XYZ file of C-alpha atoms in Angstrom:
402
model
C -38.102 21.986 32.722
C -35.056 23.438 34.458
C -32.744 25.457 32.163
C -29.456 23.798 31.253
C -26.256 25.397 32.497
C -23.135 25.851 30.359
C -19.735 27.294 31.185
C -19.692 29.065 27.818
C -22.180 29.421 24.919
C -22.515 25.974 23.286
C -22.127 27.300 19.709
C -24.410 24.622 18.349
C -26.647 21.816 19.571
C -30.143 23.113 20.267
C -28.833 26.530 19.242
C -29.329 25.595 15.579
C -33.052 25.103 16.253
C -33.120 28.454 18.037
C -31.349 30.053 15.071
C -33.858 28.614 12.596
C -36.731 29.758 14.789
C -35.255 33.255 15.012
C -34.940 33.428 11.239
C -38.562 32.305 10.762
C -39.830 34.881 13.276
C -37.908 37.619 11.482
C -39.260 36.383 8.158
C -42.865 36.556 9.393
C -42.541 39.880 11.225
C -40.814 41.691 8.368
C -42.912 39.871 5.794
C -46.181 40.835 7.437
C -45.047 44.451 7.324
C -45.258 44.104 3.530
C -48.997 44.308 4.080
C -48.468 47.994 4.896
C -47.683 48.732 1.254
C -50.671 46.819 -0.091
C -53.175 47.977 2.500
C -53.267 51.621 1.364
C -54.373 50.757 -2.178
C -56.842 48.149 -0.917
C -58.405 50.541 1.617
C -58.885 53.201 -1.028
C -61.002 50.783 -3.060
C -62.894 49.007 -0.242
C -63.447 51.818 2.278
C -64.012 54.771 -0.024
C -65.571 57.083 2.587
C -62.255 57.748 4.352
C -59.745 60.496 3.726
C -56.212 59.809 2.528
C -54.845 60.927 5.907
C -56.967 58.373 7.805
C -55.843 55.642 5.426
C -52.155 56.472 5.722
C -52.427 56.566 9.525
C -53.208 52.820 9.516
C -49.768 51.942 8.206
C -48.028 54.793 10.034
C -49.336 53.578 13.391
C -48.225 50.035 12.601
C -44.705 51.100 11.626
C -44.422 53.406 14.620
C -45.592 50.875 17.215
C -43.732 47.891 15.713
C -40.396 49.691 15.913
C -40.693 52.302 18.650
C -42.138 49.877 21.250
C -39.101 47.596 21.009
C -37.488 48.958 24.222
C -40.625 47.865 26.105
C -40.375 44.438 24.499
C -36.708 44.288 25.479
C -37.665 45.001 29.091
C -40.133 42.092 29.094
C -37.508 39.905 27.446
C -34.979 40.698 30.191
C -37.512 40.375 32.986
C -39.406 37.241 31.941
C -37.046 35.614 29.349
C -37.461 35.113 25.617
C -40.271 32.567 25.492
C -42.893 34.574 27.469
C -41.997 37.785 25.615
C -42.434 36.061 22.263
C -45.725 34.485 23.340
C -47.020 37.960 24.254
C -45.901 39.269 20.875
C -47.388 36.317 18.985
C -50.710 36.691 20.819
C -51.056 40.435 20.225
C -50.032 40.310 16.569
C -52.116 37.235 15.698
C -55.233 38.535 17.460
C -54.720 41.977 15.914
C -54.586 40.548 12.392
C -57.592 38.323 13.109
C -59.684 41.226 14.444
C -58.793 43.242 11.342
C -60.902 40.742 9.393
C -64.014 42.304 10.965
C -63.060 45.911 10.179
C -65.787 47.996 8.561
C -64.232 51.401 9.269
C -60.682 52.605 8.973
C -60.572 53.753 12.623
C -61.095 50.123 13.635
C -57.893 49.223 11.782
C -56.044 51.955 13.657
C -56.435 49.819 16.786
C -56.464 46.230 15.478
C -53.698 46.501 12.888
C -51.866 49.699 13.770
C -51.683 49.313 17.561
C -52.229 45.633 18.452
C -50.319 44.048 15.572
C -47.634 46.734 15.794
C -46.989 46.160 19.510
C -47.023 42.400 18.992
C -44.368 42.583 16.315
C -42.349 44.964 18.484
C -42.126 42.227 21.134
C -41.068 39.717 18.476
C -38.408 42.098 17.121
C -37.053 42.662 20.628
C -36.893 38.993 21.647
C -35.808 36.835 18.712
C -32.191 38.056 18.324
C -30.851 38.479 21.912
C -31.185 34.775 22.699
C -28.591 34.040 20.001
C -25.990 35.709 22.225
C -26.700 32.987 24.795
C -26.262 30.110 22.363
C -23.438 31.396 20.144
C -20.055 32.980 20.775
C -17.451 31.909 18.219
C -20.163 31.484 15.578
C -22.193 34.508 16.626
C -21.459 36.422 13.392
C -22.644 33.502 11.269
C -25.761 33.013 13.411
C -26.661 36.702 13.281
C -26.195 36.854 9.525
C -28.494 33.862 8.951
C -31.127 35.295 11.307
C -31.015 38.698 9.573
C -31.441 36.900 6.270
C -34.995 36.104 7.373
C -35.973 39.765 7.118
C -34.821 40.017 3.492
C -36.590 36.776 2.621
C -39.748 38.108 4.244
C -39.762 41.210 2.059
C -38.902 39.148 -1.021
C -41.531 36.422 -0.519
C -44.384 38.050 1.347
C -44.920 41.174 -0.735
C -46.171 39.392 -3.893
C -47.841 36.702 -1.772
C -49.890 39.254 0.199
C -50.900 40.989 -3.031
C -52.094 37.599 -4.296
C -54.170 37.120 -1.129
C -55.756 40.554 -1.554
C -56.582 39.898 -5.213
C -58.096 36.482 -4.476
C -59.746 36.891 -1.055
C -60.020 40.646 -0.642
C -58.445 42.768 2.073
C -60.349 41.087 4.912
C -59.457 37.630 3.649
C -55.808 38.659 3.421
C -55.893 39.720 7.082
C -57.337 36.326 8.043
C -54.721 34.376 6.080
C -51.915 36.501 7.485
C -53.275 35.903 10.974
C -52.976 32.144 10.407
C -49.427 32.519 9.071
C -48.455 34.781 11.952
C -49.721 32.167 14.442
C -46.623 30.113 13.619
C -44.795 32.493 15.951
C -46.242 30.457 18.837
C -44.356 27.383 17.598
C -41.199 29.456 17.243
C -41.621 30.721 20.811
C -41.703 27.189 22.208
C -38.340 26.457 20.561
C -36.669 29.298 22.483
C -35.408 27.114 25.324
C -33.726 29.223 28.039
C -30.199 28.363 29.172
C -27.785 29.662 31.801
C -24.264 30.609 30.739
C -21.911 30.926 33.720
C -19.393 33.162 31.933
C -22.179 35.639 31.125
C -24.018 35.417 34.437
C -20.878 36.522 36.295
C -20.966 39.864 34.458
C -22.964 42.626 36.118
C -25.728 43.326 33.571
C -26.586 46.735 34.983
C -23.461 48.725 35.907
C -23.920 52.019 37.758
C -27.637 51.380 38.082
C -29.464 54.159 39.870
C -32.480 53.260 41.963
C -33.463 56.831 42.875
C -36.675 57.973 41.263
C -39.308 56.250 39.178
C -38.290 57.993 35.948
C -34.667 56.900 36.306
C -35.775 53.304 36.858
C -37.938 53.376 33.736
C -35.158 54.938 31.649
C -32.716 52.295 32.853
C -35.017 49.317 32.389
C -35.857 50.342 28.838
C -32.148 50.472 28.020
C -31.674 54.219 27.531
C -29.095 54.347 30.337
C -26.712 52.450 28.068
C -26.069 55.792 26.378
C -24.489 57.031 29.629
C -22.727 53.883 30.823
C -21.332 52.918 27.399
C -20.172 56.014 25.526
C -19.031 53.991 22.539
C -22.537 52.587 22.249
C -24.016 56.105 22.305
C -21.636 57.231 19.552
C -22.465 54.171 17.474
C -26.210 54.854 17.852
C -25.668 58.422 16.680
C -23.824 57.249 13.564
C -26.300 54.438 12.968
C -29.272 56.785 13.049
C -27.898 59.031 10.315
C -26.687 56.051 8.274
C -30.178 54.534 8.444
C -31.761 57.902 7.634
C -29.641 58.204 4.485
C -30.259 54.552 3.549
C -34.056 54.749 3.756
C -34.053 58.104 1.956
C -31.955 56.719 -0.876
C -34.219 53.685 -1.255
C -37.242 55.958 -1.626
C -35.461 58.041 -4.276
C -33.927 55.291 -6.449
C -36.935 54.779 -8.708
C -37.911 58.477 -9.128
C -34.305 59.439 -9.921
C -33.934 56.582 -12.412
C -37.126 57.644 -14.200
C -35.866 61.254 -14.331
C -32.699 60.201 -16.190
C -34.718 58.269 -18.777
C -34.924 54.738 -17.331
C -38.254 52.943 -17.769
C -40.276 52.206 -14.630
C -39.863 48.448 -15.076
C -36.062 48.725 -15.214
C -36.139 51.189 -12.308
C -37.859 48.647 -10.025
C -35.029 46.251 -10.850
C -32.644 48.632 -9.069
C -34.402 48.184 -5.706
C -34.470 44.425 -6.247
C -30.724 44.549 -6.935
C -30.094 46.055 -3.496
C -32.195 43.373 -1.793
C -30.814 40.382 -3.710
C -27.200 41.498 -3.229
C -27.803 42.047 0.476
C -29.270 38.542 0.866
C -26.395 36.910 -0.985
C -23.766 38.663 1.153
C -25.486 37.819 4.443
C -25.183 34.105 3.738
C -21.367 34.254 3.695
C -20.309 37.356 5.636
C -20.811 35.752 9.056
C -18.670 32.748 8.142
C -15.882 35.036 6.876
C -15.926 37.182 10.035
C -15.839 34.102 12.282
C -13.215 32.366 10.152
C -10.736 35.249 10.087
C -11.563 36.741 13.523
C -12.494 40.154 12.137
C -13.788 42.617 14.737
C -17.120 44.065 13.650
C -16.306 47.366 15.346
C -13.509 47.910 12.834
C -15.845 47.214 9.914
C -18.642 49.630 10.832
C -16.857 52.933 10.023
C -15.676 51.595 6.652
C -19.137 50.240 5.840
C -20.823 53.541 6.698
C -18.304 55.343 4.468
C -18.912 52.922 1.591
C -22.675 53.257 2.025
C -22.283 57.010 1.735
C -20.188 56.641 -1.421
C -22.751 54.315 -3.017
C -25.639 56.649 -2.165
C -23.731 59.666 -3.491
C -23.045 57.753 -6.702
C -26.780 57.031 -7.042
C -27.582 60.718 -6.659
C -25.175 61.899 -9.380
C -25.573 58.944 -11.756
C -26.862 59.785 -15.216
C -26.810 56.306 -16.772
C -28.485 53.028 -15.868
C -25.263 50.919 -15.625
C -23.763 53.346 -13.104
C -26.912 53.118 -10.982
C -26.765 49.307 -11.111
C -23.160 49.355 -9.869
C -24.032 51.766 -7.053
C -27.021 49.598 -6.033
C -24.816 46.493 -5.961
C -22.301 48.320 -3.752
C -25.132 49.520 -1.489
C -26.484 45.974 -1.185
C -23.032 44.571 -0.350
C -22.503 47.175 2.361
C -25.964 46.631 3.820
C -25.507 42.861 3.810
C -22.355 43.144 5.916
C -23.502 46.151 7.949
C -26.676 44.746 9.535
C -25.159 41.629 11.180
C -21.970 43.539 12.056
C -24.035 46.123 13.894
C -25.584 43.492 16.175
C -22.160 41.958 16.747
C -20.830 45.355 17.770
C -23.689 45.815 20.228
C -22.886 42.450 21.782
C -19.203 43.401 22.018
C -19.868 46.842 23.512
C -22.610 46.196 26.068
C -22.195 42.433 26.592
C -24.603 39.551 26.197
C -26.426 40.452 29.421
C -27.329 43.885 28.026
C -27.746 42.764 24.424
C -31.540 42.660 24.655
C -31.764 46.297 25.741
C -29.214 47.376 23.176
C -31.188 45.576 20.480
C -34.380 47.345 21.559
C -32.674 50.735 21.359
C -31.181 50.100 17.929
C -34.538 48.998 16.495
C -36.066 52.180 17.930
C -33.413 54.258 16.140
C -34.037 52.349 12.918
C -37.772 52.956 13.288
C -37.461 56.717 13.725
C -34.946 56.937 10.856
C -37.141 54.761 8.641
C -40.252 56.861 9.240
C -38.429 60.149 8.617
C -36.341 58.881 5.717
C -39.136 57.134 3.823
C -41.626 59.966 4.306
C -39.338 62.879 3.445
C -37.566 61.147 0.592
C -34.410 62.952 1.574
C -35.345 66.200 -0.211
C -38.839 67.356 0.811
C -38.039 67.897 4.472
C -38.885 71.489 5.399
C -40.583 73.566 8.026
C -43.799 73.485 5.990
C -43.713 69.677 6.039
C -43.364 69.734 9.822
C -46.345 72.086 10.123
C -48.455 69.858 7.872
C -47.439 66.782 9.847
C -48.342 68.539 13.106
C -51.747 69.493 11.693
C -52.396 65.908 10.569
C -51.519 64.557 14.011
C -53.733 67.184 15.679
C -56.696 66.334 13.432
C -56.219 62.630 14.054
C -56.110 63.021 17.851
C -59.108 65.364 17.797
C -61.195 62.722 16.020
C -60.314 60.108 18.618
C -60.492 62.230 21.778
C -63.446 64.517 21.045
């Protein structure tokens, strides 16, 4: 079927089906990552002959590949369009989860779950949002907010659901069920109908492209050259990385800090839920408000980063539960507006033709910040931690290569 051609993004029509599909893909990809939290406890009880380091590497490999391979997925998305890139991602992730059903040793899961499923989800992360820039222009903020809502719903719904699967069917059964759920990504991929937008096709997608040298070509095709050709984008990535680092660190410290000031563990878990629920509620309306009043997302980002910092600082110095609740609500509000606004800013800075590569780069930055922030907890980062991490990586590679 030949792609339809439009003078400008249609802002509706089949785009609503694409938007729903994008939200479902985000729901499944982020929801399946909830398995990472359950898998460590399940592996400790089912595969007892493995060290804690080997067990943790299963989830670490998954997180690393699912986020850090997004620039490669963005390259495939640009080169072969959204539908083939998503089919590749759906195939790798579904087969990886299915093969994990047969795992008898933890090193098997390093490949099936950590590498295969991680790379598959990286392709899905890189492909499901950029197509919205083709279908939406005036309603792009609303569309992005609804699509990002899928990630929050995935965390909210899948985490208890996966725990239920593990309790009822065991870890292997949970992998099999999640493989079947993840297979719905194939249906979502078929919905991603490609279109041609004349106003976007006239824009040169690769300004100042250098064709000298293999390394330069690879750097450009993966999107890293955007740091040189769009200085505002590079500055925004720098700020985004540290904002994400602080955000993930604060999330990992909310419960321990609340317990230290005398809050019960049950009430402390409510604080994290407050951030998530507030973020979901804001994302349902923020896009409509931005579109309705023509607010530029670039103007919102500095204020949102500042407010996020204020909320996180308030969490750190809070000594009572009500103050922590207020700071968590403020953090959730800022995050709910910040995430969609960030993607809008990328679209405004680099254009729809480069949006896929910009999206891949931003997910990579989020991945690195998430790994560092969640592991260090914002306060245990030291030279000794780096040495221990280096030793763990060396031991892991030695087991595989020797």
